[in-house]
PDB file as gemmi writes it, atoms N, CA and C in Angstrom:
CRYST1    1.000    1.000    1.000  90.00  90.00  90.00 P 1                      
ATOM      1  N   LEU A   1     -32.427 -38.790  15.705  1.00  0.00           N  
ATOM      2  CA  LEU A   1     -32.384 -39.630  16.898  1.00  0.00           C  
ATOM      3  C   LEU A   1     -31.986 -38.832  18.126  1.00  0.00           C  
ATOM      4  N   GLY A   2     -32.105 -37.566  18.016  1.00  0.00           N  
ATOM      5  CA  GLY A   2     -31.973 -36.701  19.187  1.00  0.00           C  
ATOM      6  C   GLY A   2     -30.710 -36.854  20.005  1.00  0.00           C  
ATOM      7  N   GLY A   3     -29.574 -36.970  19.359  1.00  0.00           N  
ATOM      8  CA  GLY A   3     -28.328 -37.036  20.100  1.00  0.00           C  
ATOM      9  C   GLY A   3     -27.869 -38.443  20.441  1.00  0.00           C  
ATOM     10  N   PHE A   4     -28.644 -39.454  20.128  1.00  0.00           N  
ATOM     11  CA  PHE A   4     -28.227 -40.832  20.393  1.00  0.00           C  
ATOM     12  C   PHE A   4     -27.236 -41.325  19.353  1.00  0.00           C  
ATOM     13  N   ALA A   5     -27.277 -40.751  18.172  1.00  0.00           N  
ATOM     14  CA  ALA A   5     -26.363 -41.168  17.112  1.00  0.00           C  
ATOM     15  C   ALA A   5     -25.989 -39.941  16.300  1.00  0.00           C  
ATOM     16  N   GLN A   6     -24.774 -39.942  15.793  1.00  0.00           N  
ATOM     17  CA  GLN A   6     -24.315 -38.835  14.958  1.00  0.00           C  
ATOM     18  C   GLN A   6     -23.321 -39.365  13.946  1.00  0.00           C  
ATOM     19  N   GLY A   7     -23.109 -38.598  12.910  1.00  0.00           N  
ATOM     20  CA  GLY A   7     -22.147 -38.972  11.896  1.00  0.00           C  
ATOM     21  C   GLY A   7     -21.230 -37.817  11.587  1.00  0.00           C  
ATOM     22  N   GLU A   8     -19.975 -38.127  11.390  1.00  0.00           N  
ATOM     23  CA  GLU A   8     -18.989 -37.105  11.064  1.00  0.00           C  
ATOM     24  C   GLU A   8     -18.191 -37.563   9.858  1.00  0.00           C  
ATOM     25  N   GLY A   9     -17.718 -36.622   9.083  1.00  0.00           N  
ATOM     26  CA  GLY A   9     -16.890 -36.942   7.934  1.00  0.00           C  
ATOM     27  C   GLY A   9     -16.518 -35.690   7.184  1.00  0.00           C  
ATOM     28  N   SER A  10     -15.561 -35.830   6.281  1.00  0.00           N  
ATOM     29  CA  SER A  10     -15.116 -34.670   5.515  1.00  0.00           C  
ATOM     30  C   SER A  10     -16.033 -34.386   4.330  1.00  0.00           C  
ATOM     31  N   SER A  11     -16.976 -35.282   4.062  1.00  0.00           N  
ATOM     32  CA  SER A  11     -17.973 -35.057   3.020  1.00  0.00           C  
ATOM     33  C   SER A  11     -19.326 -35.523   3.547  1.00  0.00           C  
ATOM     34  N   LEU A  12     -20.374 -35.140   2.856  1.00  0.00           N  
ATOM     35  CA  LEU A  12     -21.706 -35.598   3.266  1.00  0.00           C  
ATOM     36  C   LEU A  12     -21.805 -37.120   3.202  1.00  0.00           C  
ATOM     37  N   GLN A  13     -21.192 -37.719   2.199  1.00  0.00           N  
ATOM     38  CA  GLN A  13     -21.235 -39.178   2.069  1.00  0.00           C  
ATOM     39  C   GLN A  13     -20.537 -39.849   3.246  1.00  0.00           C  
ATOM     40  N   GLU A  14     -19.371 -39.351   3.631  1.00  0.00           N  
ATOM     41  CA  GLU A  14     -18.658 -39.911   4.780  1.00  0.00           C  
ATOM     42  C   GLU A  14     -19.456 -39.733   6.059  1.00  0.00           C  
ATOM     43  N   ALA A  15     -20.061 -38.575   6.231  1.00  0.00           N  
ATOM     44  CA  ALA A  15     -20.888 -38.331   7.419  1.00  0.00           C  
ATOM     45  C   ALA A  15     -22.107 -39.251   7.426  1.00  0.00           C  
ATOM     46  N   ALA A  16     -22.717 -39.461   6.272  1.00  0.00           N  
ATOM     47  CA  ALA A  16     -23.871 -40.369   6.182  1.00  0.00           C  
ATOM     48  C   ALA A  16     -23.455 -41.791   6.514  1.00  0.00           C  
ATOM     49  N   ASP A  17     -22.329 -42.240   5.986  1.00  0.00           N  
ATOM     50  CA  ASP A  17     -21.832 -43.584   6.273  1.00  0.00           C  
ATOM     51  C   ASP A  17     -21.550 -43.746   7.762  1.00  0.00           C  
ATOM     52  N   ASP A  18     -20.943 -42.732   8.367  1.00  0.00           N  
ATOM     53  CA  ASP A  18     -20.638 -42.764   9.796  1.00  0.00           C  
ATOM     54  C   ASP A  18     -21.920 -42.783  10.626  1.00  0.00           C  
ATOM     55  N   LEU A  19     -22.918 -42.028  10.201  1.00  0.00           N  
ATOM     56  CA  LEU A  19     -24.199 -42.010  10.907  1.00  0.00           C  
ATOM     57  C   LEU A  19     -24.867 -43.384  10.851  1.00  0.00           C  
ATOM     58  N   VAL A  20     -24.872 -44.005   9.688  1.00  0.00           N  
ATOM     59  CA  VAL A  20     -25.480 -45.334   9.560  1.00  0.00           C  
ATOM     60  C   VAL A  20     -24.755 -46.331  10.464  1.00  0.00           C  
ATOM     61  N   CYS A  21     -23.446 -46.277  10.509  1.00  0.00           N  
ATOM     62  CA  CYS A  21     -22.681 -47.164  11.396  1.00  0.00           C  
ATOM     63  C   CYS A  21     -23.021 -46.913  12.862  1.00  0.00           C  
ATOM     64  N   SER A  22     -23.148 -45.654  13.223  1.00  0.00           N  
ATOM     65  CA  SER A  22     -23.486 -45.289  14.591  1.00  0.00           C  
ATOM     66  C   SER A  22     -24.878 -45.804  14.970  1.00  0.00           C  
ATOM     67  N   VAL A  23     -25.833 -45.634  14.080  1.00  0.00           N  
ATOM     68  CA  VAL A  23     -27.198 -46.116  14.329  1.00  0.00           C  
ATOM     69  C   VAL A  23     -27.203 -47.634  14.419  1.00  0.00           C  
ATOM     70  N   LEU A  24     -26.463 -48.290  13.544  1.00  0.00           N  
ATOM     71  CA  LEU A  24     -26.414 -49.743  13.548  1.00  0.00           C  
ATOM     72  C   LEU A  24     -25.810 -50.271  14.848  1.00  0.00           C  
ATOM     73  N   ARG A  25     -24.757 -49.633  15.341  1.00  0.00           N  
ATOM     74  CA  ARG A  25     -24.174 -50.034  16.633  1.00  0.00           C  
ATOM     75  C   ARG A  25     -25.192 -49.877  17.752  1.00  0.00           C  
ATOM     76  N   LEU A  26     -25.924 -48.773  17.751  1.00  0.00           N  
ATOM     77  CA  LEU A  26     -26.950 -48.527  18.760  1.00  0.00           C  
ATOM     78  C   LEU A  26     -28.041 -49.596  18.697  1.00  0.00           C  
ATOM     79  N   VAL A  27     -28.519 -49.876  17.500  1.00  0.00           N  
ATOM     80  CA  VAL A  27     -29.593 -50.858  17.311  1.00  0.00           C  
ATOM     81  C   VAL A  27     -29.142 -52.240  17.773  1.00  0.00           C  
ATOM     82  N   MET A  28     -27.949 -52.635  17.397  1.00  0.00           N  
ATOM     83  CA  MET A  28     -27.456 -53.962  17.771  1.00  0.00           C  
ATOM     84  C   MET A  28     -27.241 -54.059  19.282  1.00  0.00           C  
ATOM     85  N   ALA A  29     -26.773 -52.992  19.902  1.00  0.00           N  
ATOM     86  CA  ALA A  29     -26.603 -52.990  21.356  1.00  0.00           C  
ATOM     87  C   ALA A  29     -27.953 -53.126  22.055  1.00  0.00           C  
ATOM     88  N   LEU A  30     -28.960 -52.422  21.565  1.00  0.00           N  
ATOM     89  CA  LEU A  30     -30.290 -52.525  22.166  1.00  0.00           C  
ATOM     90  C   LEU A  30     -30.866 -53.925  21.988  1.00  0.00           C  
ATOM     91  N   ARG A  31     -30.648 -54.523  20.828  1.00  0.00           N  
ATOM     92  CA  ARG A  31     -31.146 -55.884  20.587  1.00  0.00           C  
ATOM     93  C   ARG A  31     -30.432 -56.896  21.477  1.00  0.00           C  
ATOM     94  N   ALA A  32     -29.152 -56.661  21.741  1.00  0.00           N  
ATOM     95  CA  ALA A  32     -28.364 -57.609  22.531  1.00  0.00           C  
ATOM     96  C   ALA A  32     -28.671 -57.518  24.026  1.00  0.00           C  
ATOM     97  N   SER A  33     -28.903 -56.297  24.510  1.00  0.00           N  
ATOM     98  CA  SER A  33     -29.031 -56.130  25.960  1.00  0.00           C  
ATOM     99  C   SER A  33     -30.371 -55.585  26.422  1.00  0.00           C  
ATOM    100  N   GLY A  34     -31.205 -55.156  25.502  1.00  0.00           N  
ATOM    101  CA  GLY A  34     -32.485 -54.583  25.900  1.00  0.00           C  
ATOM    102  C   GLY A  34     -32.357 -53.123  26.253  1.00  0.00           C  
ATOM    103  N   PHE A  35     -33.445 -52.572  26.711  1.00  0.00           N  
ATOM    104  CA  PHE A  35     -33.486 -51.151  27.042  1.00  0.00           C  
ATOM    105  C   PHE A  35     -34.178 -50.991  28.370  1.00  0.00           C  
ATOM    106  N   ARG A  36     -33.535 -50.337  29.295  1.00  0.00           N  
ATOM    107  CA  ARG A  36     -34.117 -50.106  30.618  1.00  0.00           C  
ATOM    108  C   ARG A  36     -34.128 -48.621  30.918  1.00  0.00           C  
ATOM    109  N   THR A  37     -35.161 -48.202  31.596  1.00  0.00           N  
ATOM    110  CA  THR A  37     -35.235 -46.812  32.043  1.00  0.00           C  
ATOM    111  C   THR A  37     -35.615 -46.792  33.507  1.00  0.00           C  
ATOM    112  N   CYS A  38     -35.371 -45.668  34.134  1.00  0.00           N  
ATOM    113  CA  CYS A  38     -35.823 -45.514  35.509  1.00  0.00           C  
ATOM    114  C   CYS A  38     -37.315 -45.173  35.470  1.00  0.00           C  
ATOM    115  N   PRO A  39     -38.037 -45.411  36.540  1.00  0.00           N  
ATOM    116  CA  PRO A  39     -39.479 -45.152  36.538  1.00  0.00           C  
ATOM    117  C   PRO A  39     -39.859 -43.708  36.206  1.00  0.00           C  
ATOM    118  N   GLU A  40     -38.992 -42.761  36.505  1.00  0.00           N  
ATOM    119  CA  GLU A  40     -39.294 -41.364  36.246  1.00  0.00           C  
ATOM    120  C   GLU A  40     -39.110 -40.995  34.773  1.00  0.00           C  
ATOM    121  N   ALA A  41     -38.315 -41.765  34.046  1.00  0.00           N  
ATOM    122  CA  ALA A  41     -38.034 -41.462  32.642  1.00  0.00           C  
ATOM    123  C   ALA A  41     -39.136 -42.036  31.757  1.00  0.00           C  
ATOM    124  N   ARG A  42     -39.514 -41.276  30.772  1.00  0.00           N  
ATOM    125  CA  ARG A  42     -40.522 -41.735  29.824  1.00  0.00           C  
ATOM    126  C   ARG A  42     -39.853 -41.875  28.464  1.00  0.00           C  
ATOM    127  N   PRO A  43     -39.610 -43.110  28.045  1.00  0.00           N  
ATOM    128  CA  PRO A  43     -38.938 -43.289  26.758  1.00  0.00           C  
ATOM    129  C   PRO A  43     -39.821 -42.820  25.606  1.00  0.00           C  
ATOM    130  N   ASP A  44     -39.178 -42.386  24.554  1.00  0.00           N  
ATOM    131  CA  ASP A  44     -39.871 -41.969  23.349  1.00  0.00           C  
ATOM    132  C   ASP A  44     -40.293 -43.234  22.599  1.00  0.00           C  
ATOM    133  N   ILE A  45     -41.565 -43.565  22.661  1.00  0.00           N  
ATOM    134  CA  ILE A  45     -42.068 -44.808  22.081  1.00  0.00           C  
ATOM    135  C   ILE A  45     -41.861 -44.835  20.572  1.00  0.00           C  
ATOM    136  N   GLU A  46     -42.056 -43.713  19.911  1.00  0.00           N  
ATOM    137  CA  GLU A  46     -41.835 -43.661  18.459  1.00  0.00           C  
ATOM    138  C   GLU A  46     -40.396 -43.991  18.108  1.00  0.00           C  
ATOM    139  N   MET A  47     -39.455 -43.426  18.855  1.00  0.00           N  
ATOM    140  CA  MET A  47     -38.051 -43.690  18.588  1.00  0.00           C  
ATOM    141  C   MET A  47     -37.728 -45.152  18.876  1.00  0.00           C  
ATOM    142  N   MET A  48     -38.258 -45.692  19.961  1.00  0.00           N  
ATOM    143  CA  MET A  48     -38.001 -47.087  20.294  1.00  0.00           C  
ATOM    144  C   MET A  48     -38.567 -48.017  19.217  1.00  0.00           C  
ATOM    145  N   ASN A  49     -39.750 -47.711  18.700  1.00  0.00           N  
ATOM    146  CA  ASN A  49     -40.326 -48.509  17.616  1.00  0.00           C  
ATOM    147  C   ASN A  49     -39.460 -48.426  16.365  1.00  0.00           C  
ATOM    148  N   PHE A  50     -38.959 -47.239  16.060  1.00  0.00           N  
ATOM    149  CA  PHE A  50     -38.093 -47.044  14.908  1.00  0.00           C  
ATOM    150  C   PHE A  50     -36.822 -47.864  15.060  1.00  0.00           C  
ATOM    151  N   LEU A  51     -36.190 -47.813  16.221  1.00  0.00           N  
ATOM    152  CA  LEU A  51     -34.970 -48.578  16.451  1.00  0.00           C  
ATOM    153  C   LEU A  51     -35.245 -50.081  16.368  1.00  0.00           C  
ATOM    154  N   HIS A  52     -36.388 -50.500  16.883  1.00  0.00           N  
ATOM    155  CA  HIS A  52     -36.769 -51.916  16.802  1.00  0.00           C  
ATOM    156  C   HIS A  52     -36.929 -52.333  15.338  1.00  0.00           C  
ATOM    157  N   GLU A  53     -37.576 -51.489  14.561  1.00  0.00           N  
ATOM    158  CA  GLU A  53     -37.753 -51.755  13.126  1.00  0.00           C  
ATOM    159  C   GLU A  53     -36.406 -51.861  12.424  1.00  0.00           C  
ATOM    160  N   LEU A  54     -35.496 -50.938  12.731  1.00  0.00           N  
ATOM    161  CA  LEU A  54     -34.166 -50.991  12.130  1.00  0.00           C  
ATOM    162  C   LEU A  54     -33.443 -52.271  12.532  1.00  0.00           C  
ATOM    163  N   GLY A  55     -33.623 -52.685  13.773  1.00  0.00           N  
ATOM    164  CA  GLY A  55     -33.020 -53.928  14.234  1.00  0.00           C  
ATOM    165  C   GLY A  55     -33.536 -55.127  13.465  1.00  0.00           C  
ATOM    166  N   ASP A  56     -34.830 -55.145  13.193  1.00  0.00           N  
ATOM    167  CA  ASP A  56     -35.416 -56.235  12.412  1.00  0.00           C  
ATOM    168  C   ASP A  56     -34.837 -56.265  11.004  1.00  0.00           C  
ATOM    169  N   VAL A  57     -34.697 -55.087  10.388  1.00  0.00           N  
ATOM    170  CA  VAL A  57     -34.143 -55.005   9.033  1.00  0.00           C  
ATOM    171  C   VAL A  57     -32.702 -55.517   9.032  1.00  0.00           C  
ATOM    172  N   ALA A  58     -31.906 -55.048   9.986  1.00  0.00           N  
ATOM    173  CA  ALA A  58     -30.495 -55.445  10.047  1.00  0.00           C  
ATOM    174  C   ALA A  58     -30.360 -56.935  10.353  1.00  0.00           C  
ATOM    175  N   ALA A  59     -31.176 -57.455  11.263  1.00  0.00           N  
ATOM    176  CA  ALA A  59     -31.101 -58.873  11.622  1.00  0.00           C  
ATOM    177  C   ALA A  59     -31.454 -59.779  10.442  1.00  0.00           C  
ATOM    178  N   ALA A  60     -32.305 -59.277   9.552  1.00  0.00           N  
ATOM    179  CA  ALA A  60     -32.686 -60.046   8.364  1.00  0.00           C  
ATOM    180  C   ALA A  60     -31.664 -59.886   7.241  1.00  0.00           C  
ATOM    181  N   GLY A  61     -30.580 -59.148   7.508  1.00  0.00           N  
ATOM    182  CA  GLY A  61     -29.538 -58.960   6.504  1.00  0.00           C  
ATOM    183  C   GLY A  61     -29.774 -57.783   5.582  1.00  0.00           C  
ATOM    184  N   GLY A  62     -30.771 -56.947   5.914  1.00  0.00           N  
ATOM    185  CA  GLY A  62     -31.082 -55.798   5.075  1.00  0.00           C  
ATOM    186  C   GLY A  62     -30.202 -54.605   5.375  1.00  0.00           C  
ATOM    187  N   ASP A  63     -30.337 -53.590   4.535  1.00  0.00           N  
ATOM    188  CA  ASP A  63     -29.581 -52.341   4.674  1.00  0.00           C  
ATOM    189  C   ASP A  63     -30.505 -51.302   5.306  1.00  0.00           C  
ATOM    190  N   ILE A  64     -30.107 -50.761   6.445  1.00  0.00           N  
ATOM    191  CA  ILE A  64     -30.943 -49.796   7.164  1.00  0.00           C  
ATOM    192  C   ILE A  64     -30.859 -48.394   6.566  1.00  0.00           C  
ATOM    193  N   ARG A  65     -29.920 -48.177   5.667  1.00  0.00           N  
ATOM    194  CA  ARG A  65     -29.657 -46.837   5.132  1.00  0.00           C  
ATOM    195  C   ARG A  65     -30.913 -46.171   4.566  1.00  0.00           C  
ATOM    196  N   ALA A  66     -31.684 -46.895   3.770  1.00  0.00           N  
ATOM    197  CA  ALA A  66     -32.881 -46.306   3.141  1.00  0.00           C  
ATOM    198  C   ALA A  66     -33.887 -45.869   4.197  1.00  0.00           C  
ATOM    199  N   ARG A  67     -34.034 -46.661   5.246  1.00  0.00           N  
ATOM    200  CA  ARG A  67     -35.002 -46.318   6.302  1.00  0.00           C  
ATOM    201  C   ARG A  67     -34.497 -45.158   7.154  1.00  0.00           C  
ATOM    202  N   VAL A  68     -33.198 -45.106   7.415  1.00  0.00           N  
ATOM    203  CA  VAL A  68     -32.630 -44.027   8.234  1.00  0.00           C  
ATOM    204  C   VAL A  68     -32.815 -42.683   7.531  1.00  0.00           C  
ATOM    205  N   PHE A  69     -32.630 -42.668   6.205  1.00  0.00           N  
ATOM    206  CA  PHE A  69     -32.711 -41.408   5.471  1.00  0.00           C  
ATOM    207  C   PHE A  69     -34.051 -41.172   4.806  1.00  0.00           C  
ATOM    208  N   ALA A  70     -35.041 -42.012   5.102  1.00  0.00           N  
ATOM    209  CA  ALA A  70     -36.372 -41.843   4.498  1.00  0.00           C  
ATOM    210  C   ALA A  70     -37.075 -40.617   5.039  1.00  0.00           C  
TER     211      ALA A  70                                                      
END                                                                             
């Protein structure tokens, strides 16, 4: 996600869990408030579609972990 989300931990599992939480916070914030850019900025459409997909999975009560690490 190019610096939009990161995970830290003393083990790979802890870092993965932290990353999933970070991505989930980002996705939920985007779903709650939308996404705006200035006219000069060109958003990464693939990344936005991915985040939208993750939001749909999370909103339906699913686990985004499999999709994040796919």
